[in-house]
Short mmCIF file of C-alpha atoms in Angstrom, two decimals:
data_model
loop_
_atom_site.label_atom_id
_atom_site.label_comp_id
_atom_site.label_asym_id
_atom_site.label_seq_id
_atom_site.Cartn_x
_atom_site.Cartn_y
_atom_site.Cartn_z
CA SER A 19 -73.40 -38.85 36.25
CA GLN A 20 -71.32 -41.41 38.07
CA THR A 21 -69.00 -43.82 36.29
CA ILE A 22 -66.72 -46.57 37.51
CA HIS A 23 -63.59 -47.74 35.74
CA GLN A 24 -61.55 -50.88 36.14
CA TRP A 25 -58.32 -51.90 34.50
CA PRO A 26 -56.95 -53.93 33.03
CA ALA A 27 -59.90 -55.65 31.36
CA THR A 28 -58.04 -58.96 31.06
CA LEU A 29 -54.86 -60.24 32.61
CA VAL A 30 -52.87 -63.46 32.34
CA GLN A 31 -50.27 -63.92 35.06
CA PRO A 32 -48.02 -66.84 36.08
CA VAL A 33 -48.29 -68.41 39.51
CA GLY A 34 -46.16 -66.54 42.03
CA SER A 35 -46.27 -63.21 40.23
CA PRO A 36 -47.63 -60.01 41.81
CA LEU A 37 -51.00 -58.45 41.05
CA SER A 38 -52.40 -54.95 40.99
CA LEU A 39 -55.94 -54.19 39.84
CA GLU A 40 -57.22 -50.65 39.94
CA CYS A 41 -60.69 -49.20 40.27
CA THR A 42 -61.71 -45.55 40.15
CA VAL A 43 -65.08 -43.88 40.54
CA GLU A 44 -66.07 -40.53 39.05
CA GLY A 45 -68.95 -38.22 39.81
CA THR A 46 -69.42 -38.97 43.48
CA SER A 47 -67.69 -38.27 46.77
CA ASN A 48 -66.90 -40.52 49.70
CA PRO A 49 -68.36 -43.67 48.18
CA ASN A 50 -68.25 -47.06 49.82
CA LEU A 51 -66.07 -49.26 47.63
CA TYR A 52 -66.08 -53.01 47.22
CA TRP A 53 -64.07 -55.79 45.58
CA TYR A 54 -65.91 -58.95 44.56
CA ARG A 55 -64.74 -62.08 42.80
CA GLN A 56 -66.78 -64.39 40.62
CA ALA A 57 -65.09 -67.76 40.24
CA ALA A 58 -66.17 -70.20 37.56
CA GLY A 59 -69.63 -71.61 38.35
CA ARG A 60 -70.00 -69.59 41.50
CA GLY A 61 -71.75 -66.44 42.61
CA LEU A 62 -70.21 -63.14 43.59
CA GLN A 63 -68.01 -63.33 46.64
CA LEU A 64 -67.24 -60.16 48.60
CA LEU A 65 -63.50 -59.82 49.18
CA PHE A 66 -62.98 -56.34 50.64
CA TYR A 67 -64.93 -53.20 51.36
CA SER A 68 -63.93 -49.68 52.31
CA VAL A 69 -65.93 -46.85 53.84
CA GLY A 70 -63.17 -44.27 53.53
CA ILE A 71 -59.54 -43.54 52.71
CA GLY A 72 -57.25 -46.04 54.39
CA GLN A 73 -60.17 -48.01 55.85
CA ILE A 74 -60.27 -51.60 54.57
CA SER A 75 -62.32 -54.51 55.83
CA SER A 76 -61.62 -58.04 54.66
CA GLU A 77 -64.35 -60.62 54.33
CA VAL A 78 -62.32 -63.62 53.27
CA PRO A 79 -58.81 -64.54 54.49
CA GLN A 80 -56.55 -65.08 51.49
CA ASN A 81 -53.36 -63.90 49.84
CA LEU A 82 -55.03 -60.80 48.45
CA SER A 83 -55.00 -57.31 49.94
CA ALA A 84 -56.72 -54.04 49.19
CA SER A 85 -55.84 -50.39 49.62
CA ARG A 86 -57.66 -47.09 49.22
CA PRO A 87 -55.06 -44.37 48.76
CA GLN A 88 -57.57 -41.79 47.54
CA ASP A 89 -61.28 -41.19 48.07
CA ARG A 90 -62.32 -42.65 44.74
CA GLN A 91 -59.54 -45.14 44.11
CA PHE A 92 -59.53 -48.76 45.22
CA ILE A 93 -56.68 -51.18 44.52
CA LEU A 94 -56.58 -54.95 44.79
CA SER A 95 -53.13 -56.51 45.16
CA SER A 96 -51.28 -59.71 45.72
CA LYS A 97 -47.59 -60.38 46.30
CA LYS A 98 -47.75 -63.94 44.91
CA LEU A 99 -50.66 -65.21 42.86
CA LEU A 100 -52.10 -68.70 43.26
CA LEU A 101 -53.94 -70.74 40.64
CA SER A 102 -57.07 -70.40 42.77
CA ASP A 103 -56.94 -66.61 42.34
CA SER A 104 -58.22 -66.96 38.79
CA GLY A 105 -61.63 -65.40 38.29
CA PHE A 106 -63.59 -62.33 37.33
CA TYR A 107 -62.89 -59.41 39.66
CA LEU A 108 -65.48 -56.73 40.08
CA CYS A 109 -65.28 -53.36 41.77
CA ALA A 110 -68.47 -51.73 43.00
CA TRP A 111 -69.55 -48.56 44.78
CA ASP A 112 -72.49 -47.13 46.64
CA VAL A 113 -73.17 -44.09 48.76
CA GLY A 114 -74.55 -46.08 51.64
CA THR A 115 -78.06 -44.66 51.55
CA TYR A 116 -80.13 -46.77 49.21
CA TYR A 117 -78.18 -50.03 49.29
CA GLU A 118 -77.90 -50.37 45.50
CA GLN A 119 -74.36 -51.03 44.42
CA TYR A 120 -73.06 -50.18 40.99
CA PHE A 121 -70.46 -52.36 39.36
CA GLY A 122 -67.53 -51.73 37.08
CA PRO A 123 -66.89 -53.72 33.89
CA GLY A 124 -64.67 -56.25 35.65
CA THR A 125 -61.22 -57.75 35.15
CA ARG A 126 -60.77 -61.31 33.92
CA LEU A 127 -57.71 -62.73 35.68
CA THR A 128 -56.20 -66.03 34.57
CA VAL A 129 -53.37 -67.43 36.65
CA THR A 130 -51.31 -70.00 34.73
CA ASP B 2 -73.39 -71.74 54.59
CA GLN B 3 -75.21 -70.12 51.70
CA GLN B 4 -77.47 -67.35 52.97
CA VAL B 5 -78.95 -66.52 49.56
CA LYS B 6 -79.93 -69.41 47.34
CA GLN B 7 -80.96 -69.54 43.73
CA ASN B 8 -81.77 -73.19 43.20
CA SER B 9 -82.26 -73.06 39.45
CA PRO B 10 -78.93 -72.71 37.62
CA SER B 11 -80.77 -72.14 34.36
CA LEU B 12 -84.23 -71.38 33.01
CA SER B 13 -85.49 -71.46 29.45
CA VAL B 14 -88.56 -69.39 28.48
CA GLN B 15 -90.22 -68.63 25.17
CA GLU B 16 -90.16 -65.08 23.92
CA GLY B 17 -93.30 -63.20 24.93
CA ARG B 18 -94.05 -65.45 27.93
CA ILE B 19 -93.46 -64.75 31.60
CA SER B 20 -90.08 -65.50 33.18
CA ILE B 21 -90.10 -66.24 36.90
CA LEU B 22 -86.80 -66.37 38.75
CA ASN B 23 -86.76 -67.51 42.36
CA CYS B 24 -84.56 -66.78 45.33
CA ASP B 25 -84.57 -67.98 48.94
CA TYR B 26 -82.71 -66.56 51.91
CA THR B 27 -81.99 -67.76 55.42
CA ASN B 28 -80.79 -64.66 57.30
CA SER B 29 -83.66 -62.90 59.08
CA MET B 30 -81.54 -59.75 59.36
CA PHE B 31 -81.74 -59.08 55.63
CA ASP B 32 -84.01 -56.11 55.05
CA TYR B 33 -83.34 -55.14 51.46
CA PHE B 34 -83.27 -57.32 48.38
CA LEU B 35 -82.00 -56.65 44.89
CA TRP B 36 -81.87 -58.25 41.48
CA TYR B 37 -78.97 -57.80 39.11
CA LYS B 38 -78.59 -58.79 35.49
CA LYS B 39 -75.23 -59.84 34.11
CA TYR B 40 -74.00 -60.41 30.58
CA PRO B 41 -70.79 -62.42 29.99
CA ALA B 42 -67.57 -60.49 30.61
CA GLU B 43 -69.47 -57.49 31.99
CA GLY B 44 -70.25 -56.21 35.46
CA PRO B 45 -73.73 -56.82 36.88
CA THR B 46 -76.29 -54.08 36.32
CA PHE B 47 -78.88 -53.21 38.91
CA LEU B 48 -82.44 -54.10 37.89
CA ILE B 49 -84.88 -53.69 40.72
CA SER B 50 -85.01 -53.80 44.50
CA ILE B 51 -87.49 -54.21 47.31
CA SER B 52 -87.48 -53.26 50.95
CA SER B 53 -88.67 -55.72 53.58
CA ILE B 54 -91.56 -53.40 54.44
CA LYS B 55 -93.08 -54.07 51.02
CA ASP B 56 -94.26 -57.22 49.32
CA LYS B 57 -94.18 -56.01 45.72
CA ASN B 58 -92.27 -53.55 43.59
CA GLU B 59 -92.86 -52.98 39.91
CA ASP B 60 -90.75 -51.28 37.27
CA GLY B 61 -91.94 -51.66 33.70
CA ARG B 62 -91.70 -55.30 32.66
CA PHE B 63 -90.00 -56.26 35.93
CA THR B 64 -91.80 -57.04 39.19
CA VAL B 65 -90.24 -58.35 42.37
CA PHE B 66 -92.34 -60.12 44.98
CA LEU B 67 -91.25 -60.67 48.56
CA ASN B 68 -92.72 -63.25 50.93
CA LYS B 69 -91.04 -62.60 54.26
CA SER B 70 -92.67 -65.45 56.13
CA ALA B 71 -91.32 -67.89 53.56
CA LYS B 72 -88.05 -65.99 53.16
CA HIS B 73 -88.61 -66.08 49.44
CA LEU B 74 -88.52 -63.55 46.64
CA SER B 75 -89.13 -63.81 42.95
CA LEU B 76 -88.52 -61.72 39.86
CA HIS B 77 -91.16 -61.71 37.15
CA ILE B 78 -90.36 -60.51 33.65
CA VAL B 79 -93.36 -59.95 31.39
CA PRO B 80 -93.19 -60.21 28.45
CA SER B 81 -89.80 -61.86 28.07
CA GLN B 82 -87.62 -60.50 25.30
CA PRO B 83 -84.45 -61.87 23.63
CA GLY B 84 -82.34 -59.17 25.31
CA ASP B 85 -83.39 -60.56 28.68
CA SER B 86 -81.13 -63.57 28.12
CA ALA B 87 -78.49 -63.17 30.83
CA VAL B 88 -77.52 -64.39 34.27
CA TYR B 89 -79.70 -62.96 37.04
CA PHE B 90 -78.34 -62.60 40.56
CA CYS B 91 -80.42 -62.20 43.65
CA ALA B 92 -78.74 -60.20 46.41
CA ALA B 93 -79.60 -59.26 49.98
CA SER B 94 -78.45 -56.65 52.44
CA GLY B 95 -78.79 -56.20 56.17
CA GLY B 96 -77.84 -52.54 55.96
CA GLY B 97 -74.50 -50.95 56.59
CA ALA B 98 -71.50 -50.78 54.30
CA ASP B 99 -70.46 -54.42 54.40
CA GLY B 100 -71.59 -55.37 50.94
CA LEU B 101 -74.29 -57.52 49.48
CA THR B 102 -74.74 -61.27 49.79
CA PHE B 103 -75.33 -62.79 46.38
CA GLY B 104 -76.87 -66.01 45.19
CA LYS B 105 -75.08 -68.10 42.58
CA GLY B 106 -77.25 -66.80 39.77
CA THR B 107 -79.79 -68.19 37.30
CA HIS B 108 -79.00 -68.24 33.60
CA LEU B 109 -82.16 -67.14 31.80
CA ILE B 110 -82.43 -68.15 28.15
CA ILE B 111 -85.18 -66.59 26.07
CA GLN B 112 -86.02 -68.76 23.08
CA PRO B 113 -87.53 -67.25 19.90
#
């Protein structure tokens, strides 16, 4: 069966510090991978998606970036965090056929 | 511009009764619709979906109805149980690997 992992589960970082969140998927090959953010009182906002290694599409211009160094690994990064980057970050995957996406447990990021 | 709207931030229903969660969309290119359930500090879990070629899909206690002419869908939960208390997100897809468009969610509270 397929599983998706995210770490860390929670993170508190000062403004201006770097960020690296990691997501890995097991039990499937060549998944589409996604990063979403849920800010307080808001829905889920798509940040990045990837259809393959090294292929990243950005939905929202911001100070975040994403990379996919391996087939089942997706990384969300920032060189300098802003207060507005606080939120709940979710990684998701699908295989592109049936549209359902499956989400990881999420990372709660608080920028202070 | 919000393409998927859930106009009720919260809904309170008595245990054993029917819960009806509503969702409206504006993009005519959406052809697949999904409902997700989310507990605090966890990733959303997929509940049920419906293709635009159907007007109803049923899975146990959960039924989703789609009215394409009104660009409206609803999720019915019968009977409602305490474990159904969660935030429910409506999502839509136009196909492809560019992610889902989510509504802001409805917090369903099942009262004993």
